[in-house]
PDB file of C-alpha atoms in Angstrom:
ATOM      1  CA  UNK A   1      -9.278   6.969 -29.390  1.00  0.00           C
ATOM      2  CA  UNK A   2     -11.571   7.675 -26.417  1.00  0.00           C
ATOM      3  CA  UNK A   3     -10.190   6.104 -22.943  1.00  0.00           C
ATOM      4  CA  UNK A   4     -12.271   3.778 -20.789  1.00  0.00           C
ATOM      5  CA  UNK A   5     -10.034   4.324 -17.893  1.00  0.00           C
ATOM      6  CA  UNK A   6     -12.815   2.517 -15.629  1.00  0.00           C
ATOM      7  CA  UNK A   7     -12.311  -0.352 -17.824  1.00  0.00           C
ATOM      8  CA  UNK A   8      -8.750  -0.170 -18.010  1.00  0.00           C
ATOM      9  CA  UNK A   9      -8.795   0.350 -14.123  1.00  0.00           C
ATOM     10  CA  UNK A  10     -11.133  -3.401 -13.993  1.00  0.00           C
ATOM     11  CA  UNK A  11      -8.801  -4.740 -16.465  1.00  0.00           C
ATOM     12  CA  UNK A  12      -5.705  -4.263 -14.388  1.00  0.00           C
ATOM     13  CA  UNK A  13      -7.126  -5.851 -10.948  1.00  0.00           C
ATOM     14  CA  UNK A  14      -8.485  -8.767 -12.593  1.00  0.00           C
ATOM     15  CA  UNK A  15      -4.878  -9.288 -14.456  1.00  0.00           C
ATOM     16  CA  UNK A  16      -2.978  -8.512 -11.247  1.00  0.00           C
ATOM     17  CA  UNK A  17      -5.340  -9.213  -8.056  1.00  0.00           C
ATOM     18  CA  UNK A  18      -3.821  -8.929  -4.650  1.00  0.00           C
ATOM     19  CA  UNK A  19      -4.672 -11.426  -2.605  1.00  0.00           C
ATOM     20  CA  UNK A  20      -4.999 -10.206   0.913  1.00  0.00           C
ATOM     21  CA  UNK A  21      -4.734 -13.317   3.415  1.00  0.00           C
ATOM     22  CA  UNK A  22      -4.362 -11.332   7.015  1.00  0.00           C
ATOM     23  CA  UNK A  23      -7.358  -9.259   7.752  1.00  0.00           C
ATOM     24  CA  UNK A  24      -7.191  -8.038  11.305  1.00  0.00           C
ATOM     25  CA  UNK A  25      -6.745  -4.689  11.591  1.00  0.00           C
ATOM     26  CA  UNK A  26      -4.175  -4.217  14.263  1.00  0.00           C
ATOM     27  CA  UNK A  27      -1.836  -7.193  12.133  1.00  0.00           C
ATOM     28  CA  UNK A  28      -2.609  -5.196   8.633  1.00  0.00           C
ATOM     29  CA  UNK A  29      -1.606  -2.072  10.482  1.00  0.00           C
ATOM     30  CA  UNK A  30       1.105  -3.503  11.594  1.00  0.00           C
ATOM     31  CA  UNK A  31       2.488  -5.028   8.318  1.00  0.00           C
ATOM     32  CA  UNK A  32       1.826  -1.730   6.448  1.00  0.00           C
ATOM     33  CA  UNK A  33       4.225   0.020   8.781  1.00  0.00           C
ATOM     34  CA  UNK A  34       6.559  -2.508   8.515  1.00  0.00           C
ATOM     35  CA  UNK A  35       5.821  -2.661   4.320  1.00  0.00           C
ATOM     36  CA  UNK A  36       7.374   1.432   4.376  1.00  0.00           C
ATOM     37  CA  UNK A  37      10.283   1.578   2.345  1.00  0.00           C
ATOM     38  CA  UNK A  38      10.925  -1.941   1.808  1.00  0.00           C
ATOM     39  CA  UNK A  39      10.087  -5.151  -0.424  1.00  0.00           C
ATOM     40  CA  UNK A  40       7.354  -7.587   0.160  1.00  0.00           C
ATOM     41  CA  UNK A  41       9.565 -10.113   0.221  1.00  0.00           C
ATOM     42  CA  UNK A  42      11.347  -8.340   3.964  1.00  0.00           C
ATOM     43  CA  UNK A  43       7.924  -7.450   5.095  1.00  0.00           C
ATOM     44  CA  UNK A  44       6.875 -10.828   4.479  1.00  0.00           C
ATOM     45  CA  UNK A  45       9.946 -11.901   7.264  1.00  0.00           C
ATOM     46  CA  UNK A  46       9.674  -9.272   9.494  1.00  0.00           C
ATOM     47  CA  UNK A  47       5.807  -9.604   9.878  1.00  0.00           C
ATOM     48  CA  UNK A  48       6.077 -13.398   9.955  1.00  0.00           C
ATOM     49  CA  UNK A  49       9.132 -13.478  12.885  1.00  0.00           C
ATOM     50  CA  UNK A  50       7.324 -10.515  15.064  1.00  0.00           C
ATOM     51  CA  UNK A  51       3.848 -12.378  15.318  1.00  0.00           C
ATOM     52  CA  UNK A  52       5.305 -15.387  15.632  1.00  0.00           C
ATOM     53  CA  UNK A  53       6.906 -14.216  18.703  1.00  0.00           C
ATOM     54  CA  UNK A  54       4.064 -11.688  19.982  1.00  0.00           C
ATOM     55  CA  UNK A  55       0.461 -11.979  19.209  1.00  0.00           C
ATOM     56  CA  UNK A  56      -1.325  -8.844  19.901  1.00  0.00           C
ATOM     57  CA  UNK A  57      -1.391  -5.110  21.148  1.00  0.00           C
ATOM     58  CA  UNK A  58      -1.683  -5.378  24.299  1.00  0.00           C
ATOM     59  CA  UNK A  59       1.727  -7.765  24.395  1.00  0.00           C
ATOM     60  CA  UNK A  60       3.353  -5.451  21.978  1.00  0.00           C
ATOM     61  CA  UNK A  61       2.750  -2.388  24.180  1.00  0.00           C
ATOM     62  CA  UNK A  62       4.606  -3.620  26.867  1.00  0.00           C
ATOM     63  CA  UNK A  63       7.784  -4.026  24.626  1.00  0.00           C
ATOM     64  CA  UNK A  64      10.945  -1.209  24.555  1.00  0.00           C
ATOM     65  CA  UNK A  65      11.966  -1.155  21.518  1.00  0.00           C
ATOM     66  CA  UNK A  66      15.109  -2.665  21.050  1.00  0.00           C
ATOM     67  CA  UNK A  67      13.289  -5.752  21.921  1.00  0.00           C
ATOM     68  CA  UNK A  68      11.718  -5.785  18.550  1.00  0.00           C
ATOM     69  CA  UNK A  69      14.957  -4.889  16.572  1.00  0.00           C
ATOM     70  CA  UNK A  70      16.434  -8.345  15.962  1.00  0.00           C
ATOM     71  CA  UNK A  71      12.488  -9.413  14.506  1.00  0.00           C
ATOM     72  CA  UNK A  72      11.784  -6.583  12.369  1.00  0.00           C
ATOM     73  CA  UNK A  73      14.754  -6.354  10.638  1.00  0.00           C
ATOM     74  CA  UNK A  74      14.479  -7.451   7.291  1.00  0.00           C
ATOM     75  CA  UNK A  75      12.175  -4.980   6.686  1.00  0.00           C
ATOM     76  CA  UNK A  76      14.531  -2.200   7.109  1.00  0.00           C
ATOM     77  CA  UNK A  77      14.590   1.116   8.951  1.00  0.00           C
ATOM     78  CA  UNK A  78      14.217  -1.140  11.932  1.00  0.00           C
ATOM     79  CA  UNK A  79      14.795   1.041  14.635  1.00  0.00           C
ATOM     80  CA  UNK A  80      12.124   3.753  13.851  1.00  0.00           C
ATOM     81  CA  UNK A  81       9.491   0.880  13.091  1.00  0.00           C
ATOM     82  CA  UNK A  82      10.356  -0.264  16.238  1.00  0.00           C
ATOM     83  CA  UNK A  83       9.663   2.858  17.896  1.00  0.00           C
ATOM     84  CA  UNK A  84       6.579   3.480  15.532  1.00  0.00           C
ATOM     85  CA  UNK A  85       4.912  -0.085  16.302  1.00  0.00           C
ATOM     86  CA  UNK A  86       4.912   0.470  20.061  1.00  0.00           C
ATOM     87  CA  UNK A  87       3.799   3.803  20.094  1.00  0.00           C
ATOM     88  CA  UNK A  88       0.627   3.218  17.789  1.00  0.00           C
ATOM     89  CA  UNK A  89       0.157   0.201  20.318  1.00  0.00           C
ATOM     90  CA  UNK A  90       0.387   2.168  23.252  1.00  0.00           C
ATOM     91  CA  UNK A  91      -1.712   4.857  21.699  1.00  0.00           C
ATOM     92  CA  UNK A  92      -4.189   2.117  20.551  1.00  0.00           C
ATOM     93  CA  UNK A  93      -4.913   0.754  24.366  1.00  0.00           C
ATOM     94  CA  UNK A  94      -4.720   4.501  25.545  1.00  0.00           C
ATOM     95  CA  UNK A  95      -7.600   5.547  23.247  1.00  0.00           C
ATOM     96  CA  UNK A  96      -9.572   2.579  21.681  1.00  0.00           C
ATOM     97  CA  UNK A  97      -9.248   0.033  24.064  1.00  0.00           C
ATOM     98  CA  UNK A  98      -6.846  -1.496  22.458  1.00  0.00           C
ATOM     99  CA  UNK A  99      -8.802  -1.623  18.732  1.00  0.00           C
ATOM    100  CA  UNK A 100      -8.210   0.035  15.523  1.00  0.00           C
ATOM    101  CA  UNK A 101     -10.461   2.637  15.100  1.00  0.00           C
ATOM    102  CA  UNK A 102     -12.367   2.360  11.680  1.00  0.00           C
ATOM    103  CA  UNK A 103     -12.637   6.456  10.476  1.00  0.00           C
ATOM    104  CA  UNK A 104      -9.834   7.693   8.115  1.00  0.00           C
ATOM    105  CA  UNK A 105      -9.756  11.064  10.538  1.00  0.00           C
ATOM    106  CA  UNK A 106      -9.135   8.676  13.497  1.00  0.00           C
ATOM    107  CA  UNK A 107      -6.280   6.174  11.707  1.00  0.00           C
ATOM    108  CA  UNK A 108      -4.239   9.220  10.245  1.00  0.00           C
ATOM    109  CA  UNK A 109      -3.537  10.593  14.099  1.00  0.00           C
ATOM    110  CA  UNK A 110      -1.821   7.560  15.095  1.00  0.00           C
ATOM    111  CA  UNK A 111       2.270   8.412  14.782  1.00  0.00           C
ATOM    112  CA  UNK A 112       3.583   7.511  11.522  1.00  0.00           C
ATOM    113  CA  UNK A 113       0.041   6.930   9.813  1.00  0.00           C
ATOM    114  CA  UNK A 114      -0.542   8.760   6.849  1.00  0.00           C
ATOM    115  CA  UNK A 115      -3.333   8.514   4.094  1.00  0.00           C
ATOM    116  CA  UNK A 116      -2.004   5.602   2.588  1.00  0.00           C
ATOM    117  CA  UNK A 117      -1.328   3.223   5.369  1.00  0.00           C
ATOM    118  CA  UNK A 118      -4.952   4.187   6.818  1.00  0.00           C
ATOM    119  CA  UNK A 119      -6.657   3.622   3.803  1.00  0.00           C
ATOM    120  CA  UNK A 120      -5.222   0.064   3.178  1.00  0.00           C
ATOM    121  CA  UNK A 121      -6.433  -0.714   6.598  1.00  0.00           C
ATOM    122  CA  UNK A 122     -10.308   0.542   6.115  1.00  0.00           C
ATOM    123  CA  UNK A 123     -10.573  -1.481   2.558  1.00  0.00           C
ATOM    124  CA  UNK A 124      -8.231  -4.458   3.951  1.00  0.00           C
ATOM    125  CA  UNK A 125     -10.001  -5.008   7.771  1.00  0.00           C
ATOM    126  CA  UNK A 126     -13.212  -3.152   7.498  1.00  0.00           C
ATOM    127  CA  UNK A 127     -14.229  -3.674   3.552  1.00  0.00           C
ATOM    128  CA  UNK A 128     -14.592  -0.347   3.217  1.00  0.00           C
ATOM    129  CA  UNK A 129     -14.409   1.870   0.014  1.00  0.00           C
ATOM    130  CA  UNK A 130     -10.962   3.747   0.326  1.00  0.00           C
ATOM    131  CA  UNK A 131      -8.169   4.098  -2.536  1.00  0.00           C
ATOM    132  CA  UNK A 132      -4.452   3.895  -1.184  1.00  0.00           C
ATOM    133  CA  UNK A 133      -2.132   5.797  -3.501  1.00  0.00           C
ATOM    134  CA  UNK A 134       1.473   4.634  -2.890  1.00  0.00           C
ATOM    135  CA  UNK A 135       4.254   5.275  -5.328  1.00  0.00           C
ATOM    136  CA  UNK A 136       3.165   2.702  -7.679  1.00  0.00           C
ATOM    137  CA  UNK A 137      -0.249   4.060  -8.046  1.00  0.00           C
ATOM    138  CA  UNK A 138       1.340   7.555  -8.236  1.00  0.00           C
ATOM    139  CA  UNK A 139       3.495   6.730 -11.279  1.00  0.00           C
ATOM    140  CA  UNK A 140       1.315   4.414 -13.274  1.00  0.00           C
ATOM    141  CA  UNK A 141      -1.652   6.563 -13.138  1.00  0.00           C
ATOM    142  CA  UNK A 142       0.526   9.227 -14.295  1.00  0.00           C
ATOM    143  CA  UNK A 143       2.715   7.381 -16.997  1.00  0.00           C
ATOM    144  CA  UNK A 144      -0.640   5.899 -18.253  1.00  0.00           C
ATOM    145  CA  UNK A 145      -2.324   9.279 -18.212  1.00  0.00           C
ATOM    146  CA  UNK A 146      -5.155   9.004 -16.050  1.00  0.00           C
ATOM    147  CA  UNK A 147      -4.220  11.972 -14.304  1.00  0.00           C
ATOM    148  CA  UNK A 148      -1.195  14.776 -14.431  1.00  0.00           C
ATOM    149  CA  UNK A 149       0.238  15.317 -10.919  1.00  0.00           C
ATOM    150  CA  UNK A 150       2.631  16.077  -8.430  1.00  0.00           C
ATOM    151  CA  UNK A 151       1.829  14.096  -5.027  1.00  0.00           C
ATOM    152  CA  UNK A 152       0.119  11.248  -4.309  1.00  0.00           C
ATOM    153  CA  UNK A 153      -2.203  13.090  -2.142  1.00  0.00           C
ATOM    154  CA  UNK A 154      -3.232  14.575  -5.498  1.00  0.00           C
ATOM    155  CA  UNK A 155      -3.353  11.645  -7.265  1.00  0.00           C
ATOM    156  CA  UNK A 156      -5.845  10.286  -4.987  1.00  0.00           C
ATOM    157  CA  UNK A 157      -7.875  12.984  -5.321  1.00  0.00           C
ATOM    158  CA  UNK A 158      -8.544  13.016  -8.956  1.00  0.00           C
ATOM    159  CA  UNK A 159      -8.473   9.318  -9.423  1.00  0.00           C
ATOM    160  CA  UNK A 160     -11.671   9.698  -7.215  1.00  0.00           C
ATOM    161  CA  UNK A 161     -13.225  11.439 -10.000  1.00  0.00           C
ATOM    162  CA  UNK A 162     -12.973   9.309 -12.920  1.00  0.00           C
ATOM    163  CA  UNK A 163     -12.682   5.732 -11.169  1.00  0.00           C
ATOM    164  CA  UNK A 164     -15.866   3.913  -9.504  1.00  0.00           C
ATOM    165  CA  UNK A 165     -15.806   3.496  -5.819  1.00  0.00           C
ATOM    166  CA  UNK A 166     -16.158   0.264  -5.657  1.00  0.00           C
ATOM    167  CA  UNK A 167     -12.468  -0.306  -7.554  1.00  0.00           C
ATOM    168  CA  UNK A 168     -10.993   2.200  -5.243  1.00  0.00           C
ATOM    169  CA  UNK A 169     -10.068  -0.756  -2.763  1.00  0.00           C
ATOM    170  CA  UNK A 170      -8.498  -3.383  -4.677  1.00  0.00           C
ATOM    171  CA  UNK A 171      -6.623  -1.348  -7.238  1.00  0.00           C
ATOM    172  CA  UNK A 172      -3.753  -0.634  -4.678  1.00  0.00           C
ATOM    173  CA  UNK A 173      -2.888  -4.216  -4.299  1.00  0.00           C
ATOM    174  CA  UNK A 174      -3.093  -4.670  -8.379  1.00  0.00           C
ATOM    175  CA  UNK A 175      -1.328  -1.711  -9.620  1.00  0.00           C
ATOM    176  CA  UNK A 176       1.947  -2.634  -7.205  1.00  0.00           C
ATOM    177  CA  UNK A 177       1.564  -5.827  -8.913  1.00  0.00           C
ATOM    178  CA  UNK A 178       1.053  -4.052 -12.271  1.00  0.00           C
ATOM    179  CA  UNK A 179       4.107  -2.009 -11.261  1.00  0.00           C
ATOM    180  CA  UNK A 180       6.301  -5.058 -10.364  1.00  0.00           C
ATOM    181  CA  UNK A 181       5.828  -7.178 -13.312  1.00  0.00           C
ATOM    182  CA  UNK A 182       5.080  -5.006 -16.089  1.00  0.00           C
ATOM    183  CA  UNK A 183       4.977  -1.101 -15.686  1.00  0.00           C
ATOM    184  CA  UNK A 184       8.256  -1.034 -13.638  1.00  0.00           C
ATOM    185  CA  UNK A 185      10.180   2.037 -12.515  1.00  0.00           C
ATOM    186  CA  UNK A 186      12.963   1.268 -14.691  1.00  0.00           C
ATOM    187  CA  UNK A 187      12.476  -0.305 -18.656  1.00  0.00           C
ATOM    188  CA  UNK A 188       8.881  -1.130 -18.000  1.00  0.00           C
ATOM    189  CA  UNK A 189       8.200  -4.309 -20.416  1.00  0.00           C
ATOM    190  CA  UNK A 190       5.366  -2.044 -22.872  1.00  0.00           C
ATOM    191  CA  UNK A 191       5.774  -4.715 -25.184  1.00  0.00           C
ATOM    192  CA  UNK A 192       3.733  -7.420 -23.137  1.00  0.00           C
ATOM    193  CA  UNK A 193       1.985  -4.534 -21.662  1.00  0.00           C
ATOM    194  CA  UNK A 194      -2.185  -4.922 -22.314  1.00  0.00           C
ATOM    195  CA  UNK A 195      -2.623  -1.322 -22.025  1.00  0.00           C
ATOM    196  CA  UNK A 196      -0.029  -0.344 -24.897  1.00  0.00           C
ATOM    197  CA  UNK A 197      -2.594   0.633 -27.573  1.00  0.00           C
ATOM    198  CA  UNK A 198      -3.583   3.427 -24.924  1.00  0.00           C
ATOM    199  CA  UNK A 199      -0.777   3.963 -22.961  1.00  0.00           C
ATOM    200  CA  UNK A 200       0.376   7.729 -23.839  1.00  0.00           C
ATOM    201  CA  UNK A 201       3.933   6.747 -22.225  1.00  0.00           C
ATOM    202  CA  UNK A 202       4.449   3.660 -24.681  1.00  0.00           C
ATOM    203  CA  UNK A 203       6.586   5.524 -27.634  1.00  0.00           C
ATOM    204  CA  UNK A 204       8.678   6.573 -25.004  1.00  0.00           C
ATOM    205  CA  UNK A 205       9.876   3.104 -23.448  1.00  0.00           C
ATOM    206  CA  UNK A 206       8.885   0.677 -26.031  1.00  0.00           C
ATOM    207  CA  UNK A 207      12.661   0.670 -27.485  1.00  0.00           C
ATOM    208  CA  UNK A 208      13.926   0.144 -24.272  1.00  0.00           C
ATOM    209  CA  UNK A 209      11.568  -2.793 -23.462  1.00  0.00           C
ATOM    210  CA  UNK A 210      12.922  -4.755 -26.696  1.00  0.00           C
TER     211      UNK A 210
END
């Protein structure tokens, strides 16, 4: 059988959107260095109790660290997001008058900012065409066999080739969703999976997902 992986792609971010209800760039930077090695659920808290407290850059600048430790700590790994938060802050007054800059080359200089975190901010804030490969998109594309690779900096790459730009954006958001509900880490549930007829992975888990 011949794969449609562009339709498979559109099929999985209209099953799973991501609904993205912050925009501003700073506060989605913010949240996706707070997001690092953590549930939604604790970034959720930890984003919630730190602007609730603080509203901007230029107040979080002025912080030490330590003052942000008791907010941001749900989210885990509070200390070094502590550290990172102020020093992108600082950085951002420093060098961009206190705005997020809008270039890929620009966002991945920032401390702690790799190609990930800057690419959720240019589709997120700016609308613009840029595919964020976290873990999830790492593993499904792989398990599904879209692509066969190592990193995620080389799964990005050759999901460029064979999906549309314009689904670049929003298939981040869907394929953690994807990855939360149905193709999970651990016993994915192939079963109720839509993509099982295609999925190269399926013989593999579908005893375990009885």
């Amino acid at each position: 059988m011949k794969r449609d992986i562009k339709k498979e792609a559109e099929k999985i971010i209209h099953m799973f959107p991501r609904i993205n209800s912050e925009t501003d760039p700073y506060k989605v930077l913010v949240e996706t260095v707070l997001s690092q090695r953590t549930k939604d659920e604790n970034t959720e808290k930890a984003f919630k109790s730190l602007f609730s407290r603080y509203k901007n850059v230029f107040e979080i600048s002025k912080l030490n660290p330590e003052e942000l430790y008791d907010l941001i700590k749900p989210a885990g790994m509070y200390r070094q997001k502590s550290e990172r938060i102020i020093n992108i802050s600082r950085i951002l007054i420093e060098k961009y008058n206190g705005e997020v800059p809008d270039e890929l080359e620009e966002l991945i200089k920032l401390p702690g900012v790799g190609r990930k975190t800057a690419n959720i901010v240019l589709y997120v804030s700016f609308g613009k065409e840029a595919l964020a490969v976290d873990t999830h998109v790492h593993r499904i594309s792989n398990r599904l066999g879209w692509v066969e690779t190592k990193t995620p900096e080389e799964t990005e790459v050759q999901l460029k080739k064979i999906i549309p730009s314009e689904l670049w954006g929003p298939l981040n958001g869907s394929m953690v969703n994807f990855g939360q509900r149905i193709c999970k880490p651990i016993s994915p549930k192939c079963m109720e999976c839509f993509l099982n007829e295609v999925c190269p992975s399926k013989r593999v888990y579908k005893n375990k997902s009885r």
